[in-house]
Coordinates of C-alpha atoms in Angstrom, one line a residue:
M242 CA 22.0 -7.2 -9.5
V243 CA 21.9 -9.1 -6.0
A244 CA 25.4 -7.9 -5.1
L245 CA 24.3 -4.4 -5.7
M246 CA 21.4 -4.7 -3.4
V247 CA 23.2 -6.3 -0.6
A248 CA 25.8 -3.6 -0.9
A249 CA 23.6 -0.8 -0.7
S250 CA 21.5 -2.3 2.1
A251 CA 24.7 -2.7 4.2
K252 CA 24.8 1.2 4.4
P253 CA 22.0 3.1 6.4
M254 CA 21.3 6.7 5.7
P255 CA 23.5 9.1 7.3
P256 CA 21.8 11.6 9.9
P257 CA 20.5 14.2 10.3
Y258 CA 17.6 12.9 8.0
R259 CA 16.6 16.1 6.1
S260 CA 17.4 14.5 2.8
H261 CA 15.3 11.4 1.6
N262 CA 17.7 10.6 -1.4
V263 CA 16.9 6.7 -0.8
L264 CA 16.8 5.8 -4.6
P265 CA 20.7 4.5 -4.7
R266 CA 19.9 2.7 -1.7
V267 CA 16.3 1.2 -2.5
L268 CA 16.9 0.8 -6.4
A269 CA 20.8 0.3 -6.5
F270 CA 20.2 -1.9 -9.6
Y271 CA 18.5 0.7 -11.5
H272 CA 20.7 3.4 -10.2
H273 CA 23.7 1.7 -11.3
W274 CA 22.5 1.4 -15.2
K275 CA 21.4 4.8 -14.8
K276 CA 24.6 6.2 -14.1
I277 CA 26.4 4.0 -16.9
Y278 CA 24.2 5.5 -19.5
A279 CA 24.6 8.9 -18.1
A280 CA 28.3 8.5 -18.3
S281 CA 28.1 7.6 -22.0
Q282 CA 26.0 10.6 -22.8
S283 CA 28.7 12.8 -21.0
L284 CA 31.3 11.2 -23.5
G285 CA 29.1 12.5 -26.4
G286 CA 27.5 9.3 -27.2
L287 CA 24.4 7.1 -26.7
F288 CA 24.3 3.7 -25.7
A289 CA 22.0 2.3 -28.3
I290 CA 19.3 -0.3 -27.0
D291 CA 20.2 -3.6 -28.2
L292 CA 19.0 -4.0 -31.5
T293 CA 19.0 -7.7 -31.4
L294 CA 15.9 -7.2 -29.4
G295 CA 14.3 -5.3 -32.1
L296 CA 14.0 -2.1 -30.1
S297 CA 14.7 0.8 -32.4
T298 CA 15.6 3.6 -30.2
L299 CA 18.4 5.0 -28.0
S300 CA 18.9 5.7 -24.4
T301 CA 17.5 8.9 -23.4
G302 CA 18.2 8.9 -19.7
S303 CA 14.7 8.1 -18.8
T304 CA 14.4 4.9 -21.1
F305 CA 17.4 2.4 -21.2
L306 CA 18.1 -1.3 -21.2
L307 CA 19.0 -3.0 -18.0
W308 CA 19.5 -6.8 -17.2
F309 CA 18.1 -8.8 -14.6
G310 CA 20.5 -11.9 -14.9
P311 CA 20.0 -13.3 -18.5
T312 CA 16.7 -11.5 -18.8
P313 CA 16.7 -7.8 -20.4
R314 CA 14.4 -5.2 -19.6
L315 CA 13.6 -2.0 -20.7
A316 CA 13.5 0.6 -18.0
V317 CA 10.8 3.1 -18.5
A318 CA 10.8 6.4 -16.3
D319 CA 9.3 8.8 -18.9
P320 CA 5.7 9.6 -17.4
E321 CA 4.6 10.0 -21.0
F322 CA 5.2 6.6 -21.8
I323 CA 4.1 5.2 -18.4
R324 CA 0.8 6.9 -19.2
E325 CA 0.6 4.9 -22.2
V326 CA 1.6 1.7 -20.9
L327 CA -0.6 1.7 -17.9
L328 CA -3.5 3.6 -19.1
A329 CA -4.0 4.5 -22.9
R330 CA -2.5 1.4 -24.2
A331 CA -2.9 -0.8 -21.2
D332 CA -4.7 -3.5 -23.4
R333 CA -1.3 -4.4 -25.0
F334 CA 0.3 -5.0 -21.5
D335 CA 0.3 -7.9 -19.0
R336 CA 1.3 -7.8 -15.6
Y337 CA 4.6 -9.8 -15.1
E338 CA 4.5 -13.2 -13.4
S339 CA 5.6 -12.6 -9.9
H340 CA 8.5 -14.6 -8.2
P341 CA 7.3 -17.8 -6.9
M342 CA 7.9 -17.0 -3.3
V343 CA 5.8 -13.8 -3.9
R344 CA 2.7 -15.8 -5.5
Q345 CA 2.7 -18.2 -2.4
L346 CA 2.0 -14.8 -0.3
E347 CA -0.4 -13.0 -2.5
G348 CA -2.3 -15.8 -4.0
E349 CA -3.8 -16.1 -7.1
G350 CA -6.3 -13.2 -6.9
L351 CA -6.6 -9.9 -8.3
V352 CA -2.8 -9.0 -8.3
S353 CA -2.1 -12.0 -10.3
L354 CA -5.0 -12.5 -12.4
R355 CA -5.2 -11.5 -16.1
G356 CA -7.7 -11.0 -19.0
D357 CA -11.3 -11.7 -18.8
K358 CA -11.0 -13.6 -15.3
W359 CA -9.2 -10.4 -13.6
A360 CA -12.1 -8.1 -15.1
H361 CA -14.7 -10.3 -13.6
H362 CA -13.1 -10.4 -10.3
R363 CA -12.6 -6.8 -10.1
R364 CA -16.1 -6.0 -11.3
V365 CA -17.4 -8.2 -8.3
L366 CA -15.4 -6.9 -5.8
T367 CA -15.3 -3.1 -6.3
P368 CA -18.4 -2.4 -4.3
A369 CA -16.7 -3.3 -1.3
F370 CA -14.1 -0.5 -1.7
H371 CA -16.8 2.2 -2.3
M372 CA -16.9 5.0 0.2
D373 CA -20.4 4.6 0.9
N374 CA -19.5 1.0 2.1
L375 CA -16.4 1.5 3.8
R376 CA -17.7 4.5 5.8
L377 CA -19.7 1.5 7.6
L378 CA -16.6 -0.2 8.6
L379 CA -15.3 3.2 10.2
P380 CA -16.6 2.8 13.8
F381 CA -14.9 -0.4 14.3
V382 CA -11.5 0.4 12.7
G383 CA -11.7 3.7 15.0
R384 CA -12.3 1.7 18.0
T385 CA -9.2 -0.3 17.2
V386 CA -7.1 3.0 16.8
V387 CA -8.5 4.3 20.1
D388 CA -7.6 1.2 21.9
M389 CA -4.0 1.3 20.4
A390 CA -3.8 4.7 21.5
D391 CA -5.0 4.0 25.0
K392 CA -2.3 1.2 25.4
W393 CA 0.3 3.6 24.4
R394 CA -0.7 6.4 27.1
S395 CA -0.8 3.6 29.8
M396 CA 2.6 2.5 28.6
A397 CA 3.9 6.0 28.9
D398 CA 2.0 6.6 32.3
A399 CA 3.9 3.5 33.5
S400 CA 7.3 4.7 32.3
D401 CA 8.1 8.5 33.0
G402 CA 5.6 9.9 31.1
E403 CA 6.8 8.6 27.7
V404 CA 7.4 5.4 25.8
E405 CA 9.3 4.1 23.0
I406 CA 7.4 2.0 20.5
D407 CA 8.0 0.2 17.3
V408 CA 5.2 1.4 15.4
S409 CA 5.9 -0.9 12.4
D410 CA 4.8 -3.8 14.6
W411 CA 1.8 -2.2 16.2
F412 CA 0.2 -0.6 12.9
Q413 CA -0.1 -4.2 11.7
V414 CA -2.8 -4.6 14.4
V415 CA -4.8 -1.8 12.9
T416 CA -4.4 -3.0 9.3
E417 CA -5.3 -6.6 10.1
D418 CA -8.5 -5.4 11.7
A419 CA -9.4 -3.1 8.9
I420 CA -8.9 -5.9 6.3
T421 CA -10.5 -8.6 8.2
R422 CA -13.5 -6.5 8.5
T423 CA -13.6 -5.8 4.8
A424 CA -12.8 -9.3 3.8
F425 CA -15.3 -11.2 6.1
G426 CA -17.8 -8.5 7.6
R427 CA -20.3 -10.4 9.9
S428 CA -18.0 -13.4 10.1
Y429 CA -15.4 -11.1 11.4
E430 CA -14.4 -13.6 14.3
D431 CA -14.1 -16.6 11.9
G432 CA -12.2 -14.3 9.8
K433 CA -9.6 -13.4 12.4
V434 CA -8.7 -17.2 12.9
V435 CA -8.2 -17.5 9.1
F436 CA -5.8 -14.4 8.8
K437 CA -4.0 -15.2 12.0
L438 CA -3.1 -18.5 10.1
Q439 CA -2.1 -16.5 7.1
A440 CA 0.2 -14.3 9.0
Q441 CA 2.2 -17.2 10.1
L442 CA 2.2 -18.3 6.6
M443 CA 3.6 -15.2 5.4
A444 CA 6.3 -15.4 8.1
F445 CA 7.3 -18.5 6.6
A446 CA 7.3 -17.2 3.0
S447 CA 8.9 -13.8 3.8
E448 CA 11.9 -15.6 5.6
A449 CA 12.2 -18.0 2.5
F450 CA 12.2 -14.9 0.1
R451 CA 15.3 -13.4 2.0
K452 CA 17.3 -16.3 0.9
V453 CA 18.9 -17.2 -2.5
F454 CA 16.2 -18.8 -4.9
I455 CA 16.8 -22.2 -5.7
P456 CA 14.3 -23.5 -8.4
G457 CA 12.3 -26.3 -7.0
Y458 CA 13.5 -26.0 -3.3
R459 CA 10.0 -25.0 -2.2
F460 CA 8.7 -28.3 -3.1
L461 CA 11.2 -30.3 -1.0
P462 CA 9.7 -31.7 2.2
T463 CA 11.8 -29.7 4.6
K464 CA 10.7 -28.9 7.9
K465 CA 9.7 -25.3 7.1
N466 CA 8.1 -26.3 3.8
T467 CA 6.0 -28.9 5.4
S468 CA 5.1 -26.6 8.0
S469 CA 4.0 -24.3 5.2
W470 CA 1.9 -26.8 3.5
K471 CA -0.1 -27.7 6.6
L472 CA -0.9 -24.0 7.5
D473 CA -2.0 -23.3 3.9
K474 CA -4.1 -26.8 4.1
E475 CA -5.4 -25.5 7.6
I476 CA -6.4 -22.0 5.9
R477 CA -8.3 -23.6 2.9
K478 CA -10.2 -25.9 5.3
N479 CA -11.1 -23.2 7.5
L480 CA -12.3 -20.8 4.5
V481 CA -14.3 -23.6 2.6
T482 CA -16.2 -24.1 6.0
L483 CA -16.8 -20.5 6.8
I484 CA -17.9 -20.1 2.9
G485 CA -20.4 -23.0 3.5
R486 CA -21.9 -21.5 6.7
R487 CA -22.0 -18.1 4.6
Q488 CA -23.8 -19.7 1.7
E489 CA -26.5 -21.2 4.1
A490 CA -27.1 -18.0 6.1
G491 CA -27.9 -16.0 2.8
D492 CA -27.4 -13.1 1.1
D493 CA -25.6 -10.2 3.1
E494 CA -27.3 -7.4 1.0
K495 CA -30.6 -8.4 2.5
L496 CA -29.1 -7.3 5.8
E497 CA -29.8 -3.4 6.4
G498 CA -26.8 -1.6 7.5
C499 CA -24.7 -4.2 6.9
A500 CA -21.4 -3.4 4.9
K501 CA -20.7 -5.6 1.7
D502 CA -17.7 -7.8 2.3
L503 CA -15.5 -9.3 -0.1
L504 CA -16.5 -12.8 1.2
G505 CA -20.2 -12.1 0.7
L506 CA -19.8 -10.2 -2.8
M507 CA -18.0 -13.5 -4.1
I508 CA -20.4 -15.9 -2.8
N509 CA -23.4 -14.2 -4.3
A510 CA -21.4 -13.9 -7.5
A511 CA -20.7 -17.5 -7.4
S512 CA -24.5 -18.3 -6.5
S513 CA -25.8 -15.9 -9.2
N514 CA -23.6 -17.7 -12.0
S515 CA -24.7 -20.9 -11.1
G516 CA -27.2 -22.6 -13.5
R517 CA -26.6 -20.1 -16.3
R518 CA -24.9 -20.7 -19.5
A519 CA -21.1 -20.9 -19.7
Q520 CA -19.4 -17.6 -19.4
P521 CA -16.2 -16.4 -21.0
V522 CA -14.4 -17.0 -17.7
G523 CA -16.7 -19.5 -15.9
P524 CA -18.2 -19.1 -12.5
I525 CA -16.2 -18.0 -9.1
T526 CA -15.4 -20.9 -7.7
V527 CA -14.6 -21.7 -4.0
N528 CA -10.7 -22.0 -4.9
D529 CA -11.1 -18.6 -6.5
I530 CA -12.6 -17.0 -3.0
V531 CA -9.7 -18.7 -1.1
E532 CA -7.1 -17.2 -3.2
E533 CA -8.9 -13.6 -3.3
C534 CA -8.9 -13.8 0.7
K535 CA -5.2 -14.6 0.8
T536 CA -4.4 -11.7 -1.9
F537 CA -6.1 -9.1 0.2
F538 CA -4.5 -10.1 3.3
F539 CA -1.1 -9.7 1.7
A540 CA -1.7 -6.7 -0.1
G541 CA -3.9 -5.0 2.2
K542 CA -1.9 -5.5 5.6
Q543 CA 1.4 -4.8 4.2
T544 CA 0.8 -1.6 1.9
T545 CA -1.2 0.3 4.7
S546 CA 0.9 -0.7 7.6
N547 CA 3.9 0.4 5.7
L548 CA 2.2 3.7 4.8
L549 CA 1.3 4.3 8.3
T550 CA 5.0 3.8 9.5
W551 CA 6.4 5.9 7.2
V552 CA 3.9 9.0 7.9
I553 CA 4.9 8.7 11.5
V554 CA 8.5 8.4 11.0
L555 CA 8.6 11.2 8.6
L556 CA 6.6 13.4 11.0
A557 CA 9.0 12.5 13.7
M558 CA 11.7 13.8 11.5
H559 CA 10.1 16.8 10.6
P560 CA 8.7 18.3 13.8
E561 CA 7.4 21.6 12.0
W562 CA 5.1 19.6 9.8
Q563 CA 3.9 17.4 12.9
E564 CA 3.0 20.7 14.6
R565 CA 1.4 22.4 11.7
A566 CA -1.0 19.0 11.3
R567 CA -1.6 18.6 14.9
Q568 CA -2.5 22.2 15.3
E569 CA -5.3 22.1 12.8
V570 CA -6.3 18.7 14.7
L571 CA -6.4 20.6 18.0
D572 CA -8.0 23.7 17.0
G573 CA -10.8 21.8 15.4
C574 CA -11.3 18.8 17.7
G575 CA -10.0 19.5 20.9
A576 CA -7.4 17.3 23.0
G577 CA -9.9 14.6 23.7
G578 CA -12.7 12.4 22.4
V579 CA -12.9 11.5 18.6
P580 CA -13.5 14.3 16.0
S581 CA -17.4 15.0 15.9
R582 CA -19.1 15.8 12.5
E583 CA -19.3 19.6 13.3
Q584 CA -15.3 19.5 14.4
L585 CA -14.4 18.0 11.2
A586 CA -16.4 20.2 9.3
K587 CA -14.2 23.0 10.3
L588 CA -11.2 20.9 9.9
K589 CA -9.0 21.1 6.8
T590 CA -6.5 18.1 7.7
V591 CA -8.7 15.4 5.8
S592 CA -7.6 13.7 2.8
H593 CA -8.5 15.3 -0.5
L594 CA -8.3 11.7 -2.1
I595 CA -11.5 10.5 -0.4
D596 CA -14.9 11.5 0.8
R597 CA -15.1 13.4 4.1
I598 CA -16.1 11.2 7.0
T599 CA -17.3 12.2 10.5
L600 CA -16.9 10.5 13.8
T601 CA -19.1 10.8 17.0
L602 CA -18.0 9.2 20.1
T603 CA -21.5 8.6 22.1
S604 CA -21.7 8.0 26.0
N605 CA -21.2 4.2 25.7
S606 CA -18.1 4.7 23.6
I607 CA -19.7 3.4 20.3
L608 CA -18.2 5.3 17.3
R609 CA -21.0 6.2 14.8
V610 CA -20.1 7.2 11.2
R611 CA -21.8 9.6 8.8
R612 CA -20.9 11.1 5.3
A613 CA -20.5 14.7 5.2
D614 CA -19.6 17.2 2.0
I615 CA -16.4 16.2 -0.1
Q616 CA -13.8 18.8 0.6
H617 CA -10.2 19.2 0.1
A618 CA -7.5 18.7 2.4
L619 CA -4.5 20.7 3.4
Q620 CA -2.2 19.6 5.8
L621 CA -2.8 15.9 6.5
G622 CA -3.8 15.3 2.7
M623 CA -0.5 16.8 1.9
I624 CA 1.5 14.9 4.3
L625 CA 0.1 11.6 3.1
N626 CA 0.7 12.5 -0.5
E627 CA 4.2 13.6 0.2
T628 CA 4.8 10.3 2.1
L629 CA 3.5 7.9 -0.8
R630 CA 5.7 10.2 -3.1
L631 CA 8.9 9.5 -1.3
Y632 CA 8.4 6.1 0.1
P633 CA 5.7 4.5 -2.0
P634 CA 4.7 1.1 -1.1
A635 CA 5.6 -0.6 -4.3
V636 CA 8.9 0.7 -5.4
A637 CA 8.7 -0.6 -9.1
T638 CA 6.2 -2.7 -11.3
V639 CA 6.7 -4.6 -14.4
R640 CA 4.7 -5.1 -17.6
R641 CA 5.1 -7.6 -20.4
A642 CA 4.3 -6.4 -24.0
K643 CA 1.6 -9.0 -25.3
A644 CA 2.2 -7.8 -28.8
D645 CA 4.2 -5.6 -30.7
V646 CA 3.5 -1.9 -29.8
E647 CA 4.8 1.5 -30.5
L648 CA 5.1 4.1 -27.9
G649 CA 5.2 7.9 -28.3
G650 CA 5.1 7.4 -32.0
Y651 CA 8.8 6.2 -32.1
L652 CA 9.8 3.6 -29.3
K653 CA 9.0 0.1 -30.8
I654 CA 8.6 -2.7 -28.2
P655 CA 8.6 -6.3 -29.5
R656 CA 6.2 -8.7 -28.2
D657 CA 7.2 -10.3 -25.0
T658 CA 9.5 -7.4 -24.0
E659 CA 9.5 -6.9 -20.3
L660 CA 9.2 -3.2 -19.2
L661 CA 10.5 -1.7 -15.7
I662 CA 8.5 1.0 -14.4
P663 CA 10.7 2.4 -11.6
I664 CA 8.1 4.3 -9.4
M665 CA 10.5 5.4 -6.8
A666 CA 12.7 7.0 -9.4
V667 CA 9.8 8.8 -11.0
H668 CA 8.7 10.0 -7.8
H669 CA 12.1 11.5 -7.1
D670 CA 13.1 12.7 -10.4
A671 CA 14.1 16.5 -10.2
R672 CA 13.1 17.1 -13.7
L673 CA 9.4 16.4 -12.7
W674 CA 9.3 17.6 -9.2
G675 CA 11.7 20.3 -8.9
P676 CA 15.2 20.8 -7.2
D677 CA 14.0 19.8 -3.8
A678 CA 12.6 16.3 -5.0
A679 CA 14.8 14.5 -2.3
R680 CA 13.1 16.8 0.4
F681 CA 10.3 16.3 2.4
N682 CA 7.9 19.1 1.2
P683 CA 4.2 18.6 1.6
A684 CA 3.3 21.7 0.6
R685 CA 4.0 20.9 -3.2
F686 CA 0.7 19.3 -3.0
A687 CA -1.1 22.2 -1.7
G688 CA -2.9 22.5 -5.0
G689 CA -3.7 19.0 -5.1
V690 CA -2.1 15.9 -7.0
A691 CA -2.7 17.3 -10.5
G692 CA -0.4 20.3 -10.1
A693 CA 2.2 19.0 -7.9
A694 CA 4.5 17.7 -10.6
R695 CA 5.1 18.8 -14.3
H696 CA 3.2 15.3 -15.6
P697 CA 0.0 14.0 -14.1
A698 CA 1.4 10.5 -14.1
A699 CA 4.5 11.2 -12.3
F700 CA 2.6 10.5 -9.2
I701 CA 1.5 6.8 -9.1
P702 CA 1.8 5.3 -5.6
F703 CA -1.2 3.0 -6.5
G704 CA -0.7 2.5 -10.0
L705 CA -2.6 3.9 -12.7
G706 CA -5.2 2.9 -15.2
A707 CA -7.7 -0.3 -14.7
R708 CA -5.1 -2.1 -12.6
M709 CA -4.8 0.8 -10.1
C710 CA -4.8 -0.7 -6.5
I711 CA -8.5 -1.4 -5.8
G712 CA -8.1 -0.9 -2.1
Q713 CA -6.4 2.6 -2.2
N714 CA -9.5 4.2 -0.5
L715 CA -9.4 1.9 2.3
A716 CA -5.6 2.4 2.7
I717 CA -5.8 6.5 2.8
L718 CA -8.9 5.9 5.0
E719 CA -7.0 3.9 7.5
A720 CA -4.0 6.1 7.5
K721 CA -6.2 9.4 7.6
L722 CA -8.1 8.3 10.8
T723 CA -5.0 6.7 12.4
V724 CA -2.6 9.7 12.1
A725 CA -5.2 12.2 13.3
V726 CA -5.9 10.1 16.3
I727 CA -2.3 9.9 17.1
L728 CA -1.5 13.6 16.5
Q729 CA -4.5 14.5 18.7
R730 CA -3.1 12.7 21.6
F731 CA 0.5 12.4 21.2
D732 CA 3.7 14.5 20.6
F733 CA 6.4 12.1 19.2
R734 CA 10.0 12.2 18.0
L735 CA 12.6 9.7 16.7
S736 CA 14.1 7.4 19.1
P737 CA 17.8 7.5 19.5
S738 CA 17.7 4.1 18.3
Y739 CA 16.4 4.6 14.9
V740 CA 18.6 4.0 11.8
H741 CA 16.9 5.3 8.6
A742 CA 17.4 2.3 6.3
P743 CA 14.6 1.9 3.8
T744 CA 14.7 -1.4 2.1
V745 CA 12.4 -3.8 -0.1
L746 CA 11.3 -7.1 0.9
M747 CA 8.4 -7.3 -1.6
L748 CA 7.5 -3.9 -0.5
L749 CA 9.1 -0.8 1.1
H750 CA 9.7 -1.0 4.8
P751 CA 12.3 0.0 7.5
Q752 CA 15.2 -2.3 7.7
Y753 CA 15.6 -1.9 11.2
G754 CA 12.2 -1.2 12.4
A755 CA 10.8 2.0 13.2
P756 CA 11.2 3.0 17.2
I757 CA 9.5 6.5 18.0
V758 CA 9.2 7.9 21.5
F759 CA 5.8 9.1 22.3
R760 CA 4.6 11.6 24.9
P761 CA 1.1 12.0 25.7
L762 CA -0.2 15.5 25.2
S763 CA -2.6 15.4 28.0
S764 CA -3.9 13.2 30.8
Q765 CA -7.5 12.9 29.3
P766 CA -8.8 9.7 28.8
S767 CA -9.0 9.0 24.8
D768 CA -12.6 7.5 25.2
Q769 CA -14.0 10.5 27.1
P770 CA -17.0 12.0 25.3
V771 CA -16.4 15.3 23.1
K772 CA -17.7 18.4 24.9
R773 CA -19.9 20.5 23.1

C-alpha cells in the first residue's frame, strides 16, 4: 500500500487542469484494488469476498475486500450502504482508532471519543456552533480577512501591481483566528498563546507522520520527541492556568452579547456536574477540556484552511466561474467596503448550507453583524459545494462493526470487521454524478445538495449522521466570508510555478503549495465605508 501511495505522489497531474480525476493519485491503494476486481468481472467472474471472514457476499464493484498490510477491510462505496453505516444503523459501528501520530495531534476529544462520553461532550459543545452564536464571532473574523486583503494589496502595489502568494500559508492565519475565538472567546489572547504552542507541536507530529512508522519510536527520548513532550507539557500547563482563571471569573452566559465558547461551555458543564450523583460517563475533567482544545485546533484549522485553498485554486483554474461569482459580488456590493445588510439581501452568492448573515462596516472600521432571512445560494454556494465534492478534506473514513450486522438485507458483516468508506471515490463516481463527474461544474448544485446526485448519501464532505462534523457551520461561514472578500477585491490566476498535486497528509492538501497571482481590482482601500 505504501509503495502505491509513494509512486502515485511522485507524479503530479498534467496541465491544463480541466479534469480533476485525482482519485488514482490520492487513493492509489483503493484505485488499485478496484481495478483488480473490475478485471475479474470482465473475465466473466466475480472475486468472492473471503469467506474465512464470514462475509457472505461477492464483489459488486462498489463493495469489495482490500488489504492494509495484514488487515482486511471491506471497501463500501455504495451510498445506500453508507447511509446505513453512518445514519440508519450507526449504533452498530464505532469510529476506527486513529494512527498513534494522528491521535497525538487530534487529542482525545470528540473525534476520538466513543459511546456515552462522546454523546455527553457533543451535547455540551454543540451550542458553540449554532448560527446565532457564530454570528457574534463574525465581526472579528471579518476584520482578520480584511486585514489579510489589505496586506495583499500593499504587496501588489509594491511589486508592479500584482503579487504571487501561497494561499495555503496565508489561510492558516484566518482559520487560526476563527478557531481561537470559538474555543476561547473572551480569553482570546491567552488562547492565541496556547494555540501557537499547539501549532509547533503539530509541525513536529506532521513531520513524524511522513516517516515510516516504527512501533514504540515515539516513546524514545530523541531530540524531537523530547521537544514534543516539553511542548505538550507547556500547553497543558497554560490551559490548566487559563481554566482556573475562567472558573474564578464566573459564567460566560451572564455576559450579554458574549458568544458561547468551547472553553466556557465545558467549564460550566464541569461545574454543574460537581456535587451530583455519579453519571454514566462521569463529570467533564480538566484533562477532558485540554484534549477537546487540542482536537478543535487540529480539526478546525486544517479542514477550513484546506477548503479555502482548494476553492481559490479551482477558481483560478476556472476563470469563467471566478468571474460569474465576482460579478454577483460586485453587482450587489460594489468594489469597496464589506457587504452591507441591504446589499447582501440582494446578493445570491451566499451559501445555502447556513443562515444568511449581514456585515456593515462603520466609520471606525468595526464590523457589525446581524442575521437576515435564510435564502438559497447560487454561485458561491454552488462553488463551495463543488469544491467539497472534488476535494473533500477527509478522503476516506473507517468504521468498525461492534456486533454482527446485516446491510441491505443481504450483506452480512461480522463483528470487528473494518469498513473503509472512500469519500472521494463516492464523490467522483460517474454513476452517481454523471459523465462529467471529474469536471468542475458547480451548476450541478443549482437545485441544492439533494438533487445534485442520484442518491442523497453521495455527498458527504462532513460525514453523515450523529457524528457529522460539529464545526461544519463554522467552516462554511469562514469560507463564504473569506472568498467573498477576495472576489470583491482581486482578480487572480494560477502562478506559472503551480503544480497540481493533491496529496493526503491526514487531510487533503496541495503537495507543493498553492501559489496564486493576485491583482487588485481597484485602488480603493478595503476599509473604506460603503457608500449608500
